[in-house]
mmCIF file of C-alpha atoms in Angstrom:
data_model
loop_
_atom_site.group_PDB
_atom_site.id
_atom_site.type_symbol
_atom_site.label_atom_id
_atom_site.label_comp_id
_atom_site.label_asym_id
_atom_site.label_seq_id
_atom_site.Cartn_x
_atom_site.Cartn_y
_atom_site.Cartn_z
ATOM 1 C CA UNK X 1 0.000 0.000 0.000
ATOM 2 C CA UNK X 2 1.580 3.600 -0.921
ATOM 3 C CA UNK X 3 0.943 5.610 1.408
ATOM 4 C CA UNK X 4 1.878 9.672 0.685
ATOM 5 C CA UNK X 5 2.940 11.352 3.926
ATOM 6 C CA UNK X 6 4.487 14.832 4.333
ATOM 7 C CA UNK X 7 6.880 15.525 6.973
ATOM 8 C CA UNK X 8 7.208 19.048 7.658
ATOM 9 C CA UNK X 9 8.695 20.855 10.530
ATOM 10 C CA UNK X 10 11.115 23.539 12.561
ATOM 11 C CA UNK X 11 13.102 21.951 15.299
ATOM 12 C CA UNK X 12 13.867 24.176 17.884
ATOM 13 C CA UNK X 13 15.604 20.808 19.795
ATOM 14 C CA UNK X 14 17.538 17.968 17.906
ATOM 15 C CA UNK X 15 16.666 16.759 14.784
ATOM 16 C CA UNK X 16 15.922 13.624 15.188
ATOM 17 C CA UNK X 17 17.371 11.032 12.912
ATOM 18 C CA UNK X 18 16.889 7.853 13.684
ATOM 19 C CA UNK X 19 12.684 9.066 13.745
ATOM 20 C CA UNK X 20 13.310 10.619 10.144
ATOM 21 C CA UNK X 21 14.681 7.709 8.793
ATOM 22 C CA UNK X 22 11.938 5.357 9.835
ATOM 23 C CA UNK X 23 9.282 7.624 8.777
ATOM 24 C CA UNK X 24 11.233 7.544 5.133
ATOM 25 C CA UNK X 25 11.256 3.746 5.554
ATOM 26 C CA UNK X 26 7.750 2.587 6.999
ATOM 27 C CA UNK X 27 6.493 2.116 3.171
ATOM 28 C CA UNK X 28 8.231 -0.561 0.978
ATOM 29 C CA UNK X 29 6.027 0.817 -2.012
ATOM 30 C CA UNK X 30 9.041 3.528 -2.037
ATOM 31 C CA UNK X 31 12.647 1.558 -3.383
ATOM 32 C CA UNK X 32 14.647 5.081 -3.730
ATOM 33 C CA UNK X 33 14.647 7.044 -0.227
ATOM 34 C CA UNK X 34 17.574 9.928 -0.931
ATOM 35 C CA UNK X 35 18.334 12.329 2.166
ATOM 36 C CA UNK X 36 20.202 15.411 2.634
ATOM 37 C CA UNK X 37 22.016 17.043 5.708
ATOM 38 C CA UNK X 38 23.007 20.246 5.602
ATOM 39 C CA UNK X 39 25.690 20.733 8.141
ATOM 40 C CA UNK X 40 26.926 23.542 10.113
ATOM 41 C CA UNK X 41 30.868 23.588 8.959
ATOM 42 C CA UNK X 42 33.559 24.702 11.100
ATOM 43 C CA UNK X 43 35.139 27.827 9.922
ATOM 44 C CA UNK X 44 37.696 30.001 11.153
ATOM 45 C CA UNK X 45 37.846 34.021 10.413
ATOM 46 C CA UNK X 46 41.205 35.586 10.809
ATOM 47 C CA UNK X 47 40.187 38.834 12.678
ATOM 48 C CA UNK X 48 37.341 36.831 14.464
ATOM 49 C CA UNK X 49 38.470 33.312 15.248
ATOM 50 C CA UNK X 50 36.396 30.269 15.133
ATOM 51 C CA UNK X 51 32.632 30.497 14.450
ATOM 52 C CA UNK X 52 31.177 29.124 17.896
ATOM 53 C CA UNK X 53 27.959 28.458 16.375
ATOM 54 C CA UNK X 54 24.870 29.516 13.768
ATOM 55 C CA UNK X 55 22.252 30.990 15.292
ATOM 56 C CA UNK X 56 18.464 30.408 12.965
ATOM 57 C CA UNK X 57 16.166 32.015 13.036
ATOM 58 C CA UNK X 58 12.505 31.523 10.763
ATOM 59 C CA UNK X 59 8.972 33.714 10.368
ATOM 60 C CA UNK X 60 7.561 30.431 11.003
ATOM 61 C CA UNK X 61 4.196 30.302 10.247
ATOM 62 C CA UNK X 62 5.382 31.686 6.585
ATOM 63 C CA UNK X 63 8.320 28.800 6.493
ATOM 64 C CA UNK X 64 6.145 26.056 7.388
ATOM 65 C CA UNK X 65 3.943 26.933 4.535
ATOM 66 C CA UNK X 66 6.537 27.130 2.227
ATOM 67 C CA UNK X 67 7.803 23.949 3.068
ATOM 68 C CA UNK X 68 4.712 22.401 2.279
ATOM 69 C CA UNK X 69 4.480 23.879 -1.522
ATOM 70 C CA UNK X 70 8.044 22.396 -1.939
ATOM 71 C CA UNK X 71 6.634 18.748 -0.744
ATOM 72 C CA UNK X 72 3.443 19.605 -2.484
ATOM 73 C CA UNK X 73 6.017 20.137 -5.711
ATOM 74 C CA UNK X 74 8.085 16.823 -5.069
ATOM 75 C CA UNK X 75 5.305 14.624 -5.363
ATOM 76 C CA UNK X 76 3.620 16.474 -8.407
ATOM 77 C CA UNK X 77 6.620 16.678 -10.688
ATOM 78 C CA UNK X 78 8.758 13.747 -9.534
ATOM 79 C CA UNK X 79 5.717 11.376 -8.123
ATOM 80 C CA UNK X 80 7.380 11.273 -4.196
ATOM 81 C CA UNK X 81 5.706 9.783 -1.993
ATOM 82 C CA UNK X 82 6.981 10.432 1.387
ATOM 83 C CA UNK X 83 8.424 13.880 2.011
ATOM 84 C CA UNK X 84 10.451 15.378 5.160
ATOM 85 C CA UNK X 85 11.729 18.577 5.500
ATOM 86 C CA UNK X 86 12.996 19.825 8.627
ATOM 87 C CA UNK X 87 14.989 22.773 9.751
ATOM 88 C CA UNK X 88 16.859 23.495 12.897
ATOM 89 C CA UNK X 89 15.865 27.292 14.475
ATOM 90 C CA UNK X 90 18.039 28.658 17.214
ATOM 91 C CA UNK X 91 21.336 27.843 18.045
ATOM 92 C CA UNK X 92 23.580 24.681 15.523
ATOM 93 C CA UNK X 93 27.322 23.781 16.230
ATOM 94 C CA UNK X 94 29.436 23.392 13.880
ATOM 95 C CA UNK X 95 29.273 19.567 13.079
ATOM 96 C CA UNK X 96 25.418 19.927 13.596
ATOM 97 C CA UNK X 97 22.791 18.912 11.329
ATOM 98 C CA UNK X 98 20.433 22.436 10.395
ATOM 99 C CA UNK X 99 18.577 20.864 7.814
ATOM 100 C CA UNK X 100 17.337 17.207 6.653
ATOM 101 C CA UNK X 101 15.317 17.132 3.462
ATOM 102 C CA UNK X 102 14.335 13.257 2.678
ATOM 103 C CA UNK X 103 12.184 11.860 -0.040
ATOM 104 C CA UNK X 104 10.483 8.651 -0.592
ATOM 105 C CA UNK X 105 10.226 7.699 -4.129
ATOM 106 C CA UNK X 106 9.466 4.387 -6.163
ATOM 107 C CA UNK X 107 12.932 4.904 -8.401
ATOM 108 C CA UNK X 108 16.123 6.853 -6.908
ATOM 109 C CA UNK X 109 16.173 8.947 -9.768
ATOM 110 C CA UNK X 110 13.183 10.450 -8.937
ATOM 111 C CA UNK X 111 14.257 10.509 -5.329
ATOM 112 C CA UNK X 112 17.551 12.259 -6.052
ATOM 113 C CA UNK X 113 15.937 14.996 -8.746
ATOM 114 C CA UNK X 114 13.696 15.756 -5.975
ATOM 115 C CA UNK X 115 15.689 16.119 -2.995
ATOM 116 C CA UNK X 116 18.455 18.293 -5.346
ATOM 117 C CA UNK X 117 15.192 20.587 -6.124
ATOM 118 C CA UNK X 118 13.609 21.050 -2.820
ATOM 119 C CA UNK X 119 17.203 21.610 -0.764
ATOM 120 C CA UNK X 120 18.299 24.572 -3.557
ATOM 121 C CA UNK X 121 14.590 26.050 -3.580
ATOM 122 C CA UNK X 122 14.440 26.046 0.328
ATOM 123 C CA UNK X 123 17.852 27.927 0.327
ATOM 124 C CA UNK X 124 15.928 30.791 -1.948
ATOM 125 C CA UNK X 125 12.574 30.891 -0.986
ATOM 126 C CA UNK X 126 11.752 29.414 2.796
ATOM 127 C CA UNK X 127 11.993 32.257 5.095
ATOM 128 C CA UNK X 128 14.717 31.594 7.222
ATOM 129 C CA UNK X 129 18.042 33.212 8.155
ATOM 130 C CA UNK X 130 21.206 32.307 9.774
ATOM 131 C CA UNK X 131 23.422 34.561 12.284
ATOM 132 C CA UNK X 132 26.883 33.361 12.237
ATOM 133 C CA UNK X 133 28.910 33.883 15.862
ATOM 134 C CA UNK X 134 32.314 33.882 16.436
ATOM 135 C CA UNK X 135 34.996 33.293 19.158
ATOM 136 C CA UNK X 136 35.310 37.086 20.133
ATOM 137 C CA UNK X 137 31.590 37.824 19.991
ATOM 138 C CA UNK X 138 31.434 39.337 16.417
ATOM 139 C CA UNK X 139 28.302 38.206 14.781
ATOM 140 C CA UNK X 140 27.295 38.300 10.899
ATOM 141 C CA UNK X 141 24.326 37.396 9.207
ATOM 142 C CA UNK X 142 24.568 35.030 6.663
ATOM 143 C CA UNK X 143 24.345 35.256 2.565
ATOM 144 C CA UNK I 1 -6.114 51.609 6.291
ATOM 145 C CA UNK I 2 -3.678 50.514 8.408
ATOM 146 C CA UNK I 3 -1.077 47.621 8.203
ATOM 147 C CA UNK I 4 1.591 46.025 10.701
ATOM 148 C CA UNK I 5 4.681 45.675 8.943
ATOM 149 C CA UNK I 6 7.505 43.284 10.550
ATOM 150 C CA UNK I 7 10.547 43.863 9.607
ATOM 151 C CA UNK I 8 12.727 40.271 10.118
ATOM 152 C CA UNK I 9 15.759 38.403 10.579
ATOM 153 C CA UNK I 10 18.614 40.803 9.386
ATOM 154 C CA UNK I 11 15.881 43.681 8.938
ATOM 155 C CA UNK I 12 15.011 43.336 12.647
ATOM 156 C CA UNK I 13 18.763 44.079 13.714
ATOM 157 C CA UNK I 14 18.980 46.637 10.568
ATOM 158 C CA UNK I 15 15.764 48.739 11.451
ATOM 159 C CA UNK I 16 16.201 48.181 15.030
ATOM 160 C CA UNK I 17 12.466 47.339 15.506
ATOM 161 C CA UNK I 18 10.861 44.189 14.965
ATOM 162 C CA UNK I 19 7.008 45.944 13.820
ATOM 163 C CA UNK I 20 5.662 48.831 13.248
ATOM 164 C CA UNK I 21 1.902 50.066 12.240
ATOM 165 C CA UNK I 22 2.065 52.599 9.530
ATOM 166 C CA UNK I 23 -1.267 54.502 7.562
ATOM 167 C CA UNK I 24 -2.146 54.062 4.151
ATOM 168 C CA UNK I 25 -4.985 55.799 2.206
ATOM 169 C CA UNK I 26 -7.695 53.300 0.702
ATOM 170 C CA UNK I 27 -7.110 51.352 -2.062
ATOM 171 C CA UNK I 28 -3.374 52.031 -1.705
ATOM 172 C CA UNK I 29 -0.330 49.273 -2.872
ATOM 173 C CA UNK I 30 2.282 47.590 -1.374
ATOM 174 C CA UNK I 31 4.744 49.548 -3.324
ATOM 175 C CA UNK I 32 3.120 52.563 -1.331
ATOM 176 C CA UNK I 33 4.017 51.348 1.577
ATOM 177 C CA UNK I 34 7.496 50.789 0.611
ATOM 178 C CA UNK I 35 7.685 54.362 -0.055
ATOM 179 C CA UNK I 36 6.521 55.137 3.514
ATOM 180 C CA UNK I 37 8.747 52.484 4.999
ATOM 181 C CA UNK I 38 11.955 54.482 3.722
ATOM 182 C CA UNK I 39 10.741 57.830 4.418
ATOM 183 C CA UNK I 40 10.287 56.342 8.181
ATOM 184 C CA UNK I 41 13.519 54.443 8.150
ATOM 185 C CA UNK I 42 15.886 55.859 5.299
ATOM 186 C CA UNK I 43 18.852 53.851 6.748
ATOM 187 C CA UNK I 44 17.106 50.951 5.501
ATOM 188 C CA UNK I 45 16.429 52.315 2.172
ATOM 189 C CA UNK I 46 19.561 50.969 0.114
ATOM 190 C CA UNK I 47 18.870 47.441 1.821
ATOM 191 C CA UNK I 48 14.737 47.646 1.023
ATOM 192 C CA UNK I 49 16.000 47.295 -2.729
ATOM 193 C CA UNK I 50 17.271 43.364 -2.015
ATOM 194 C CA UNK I 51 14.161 42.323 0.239
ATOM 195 C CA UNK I 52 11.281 40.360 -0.737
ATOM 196 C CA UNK I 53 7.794 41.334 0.356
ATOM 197 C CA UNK I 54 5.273 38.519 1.742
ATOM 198 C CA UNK I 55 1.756 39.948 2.732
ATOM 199 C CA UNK I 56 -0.433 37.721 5.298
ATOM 200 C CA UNK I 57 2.348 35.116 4.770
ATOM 201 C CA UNK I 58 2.147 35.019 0.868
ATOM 202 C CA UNK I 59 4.773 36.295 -1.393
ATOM 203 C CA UNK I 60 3.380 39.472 -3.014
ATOM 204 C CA UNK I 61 4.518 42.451 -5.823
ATOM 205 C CA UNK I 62 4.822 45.969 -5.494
ATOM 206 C CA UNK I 63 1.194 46.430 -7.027
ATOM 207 C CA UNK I 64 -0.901 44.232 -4.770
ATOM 208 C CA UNK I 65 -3.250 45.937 -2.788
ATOM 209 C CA UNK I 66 -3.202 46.138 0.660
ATOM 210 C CA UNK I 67 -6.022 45.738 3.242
ATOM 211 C CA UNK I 68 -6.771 47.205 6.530
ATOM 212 C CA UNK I 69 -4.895 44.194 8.932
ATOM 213 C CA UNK I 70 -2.911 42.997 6.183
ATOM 214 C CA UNK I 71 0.330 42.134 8.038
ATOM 215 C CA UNK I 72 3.260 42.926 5.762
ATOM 216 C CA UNK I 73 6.765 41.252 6.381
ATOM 217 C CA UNK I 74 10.090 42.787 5.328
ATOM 218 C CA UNK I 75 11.554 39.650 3.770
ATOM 219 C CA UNK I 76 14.988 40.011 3.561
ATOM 220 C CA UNK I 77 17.443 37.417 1.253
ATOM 221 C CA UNK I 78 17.126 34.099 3.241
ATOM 222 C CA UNK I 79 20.012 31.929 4.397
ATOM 223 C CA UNK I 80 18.545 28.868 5.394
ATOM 224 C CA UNK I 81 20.045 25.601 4.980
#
């Protein structure tokens, strides 16, 4: 039995992967499941030092919504069938997951065209912004 | 007609406010408002030209016409991900 089930959410904890991955999994209808992490990467500046951590922040109700059109998308152009997308808000070490965008899909190439699509359109679109901090307290917002 | 305008993320820290209520005659546009959002905060006014508009949560254009309630968000480029 396919069953067509959208994941959408902003984690102001842990994203939790293990509860992802079985909600990707619960269907067998699905034989291409393709996730993406995006991960919080160490940096160092040379005036400021290391970045101690991103700070996220979302207008929420807005994101959510637009997370749904992007799962909405994946299953009407590449047939997906089970859909997550969630995104850290507040703080992320580096090493840290901020984002997890897995789809469900009967073929992986399907799977993999879709998760490519809705990671780049969430980067342009869902209303959410990052605040990079550093060792000596200097903060930037990300671009 | 009057509309709440929130001005987020890097606009917040930008602006220095996080809303504001501003006055519109009837039958007036969002790109009005955006004229009355950088006479209030010409600082801002440079950085208004990269920002993205959403209207009750809803991407709009300069020529969609605003309500009385309408909440208007300052929508500047994302960095999510």
């Amino acid at each position: 039995m396919k069953i067509k089930e959208t994941w959408v959410e902003l984690d102001h904890g842990k994203i939790l992967a293990d509860k992802l991955h079985a909600f990707l999994h619960a269907d067998s209808a699905y034989g291409g499941v393709v996730t993406f992490d995006g991960v919080t990467r160490a940096e160092i500046s040379s005036t400021h030092g290391d970045l101690v951590r991103l700070e996220y922040e979302a207008y929420e109700r807005m994101a959510l919504k637009e997370m749904e059109k992007l799962a909405e998308t994946a299953r009407e152009r590449w047939m997906a069938g089970r859909v997550a997308i969630v995104h850290a808000i507040g703080p992320v070490l580096p090493g840290k997951t901020s984002v997890t965008v897995g789809i469900a899909c009967s073929h992986r190439a399907e799977a993999f065209d879709a998760c490519r699509w809705v990671i780049d359109t969430l980067k342009k679109d869902v209303p959410i912004w990052k605040k990079a901090v550093f060792a000596d307290g200097f903060t930037e917002w990300g671009k | 007609l009057r509309v709440t305008v929130l001005f987020l993320g890097p606009a917040k820290d930008a602006v220095g406010i996080e809303s504001d209520h501003m006055e519109l005659s009837d039958g007036s546009r969002l790109g009005e408002l955006k004229e009355k959002i950088v006479a209030r905060h010409p600082s801002y006014a440079h950085a208004l030209e990269s920002v993205r508009f959403a209207v009750n949560e809803e991407f709009a254009d300069h020529g969609r016409p605003l309500r009385d309630g309408d909440v208007v968000a300052i929508v500047p480029p994302v960095s999510g991900g």
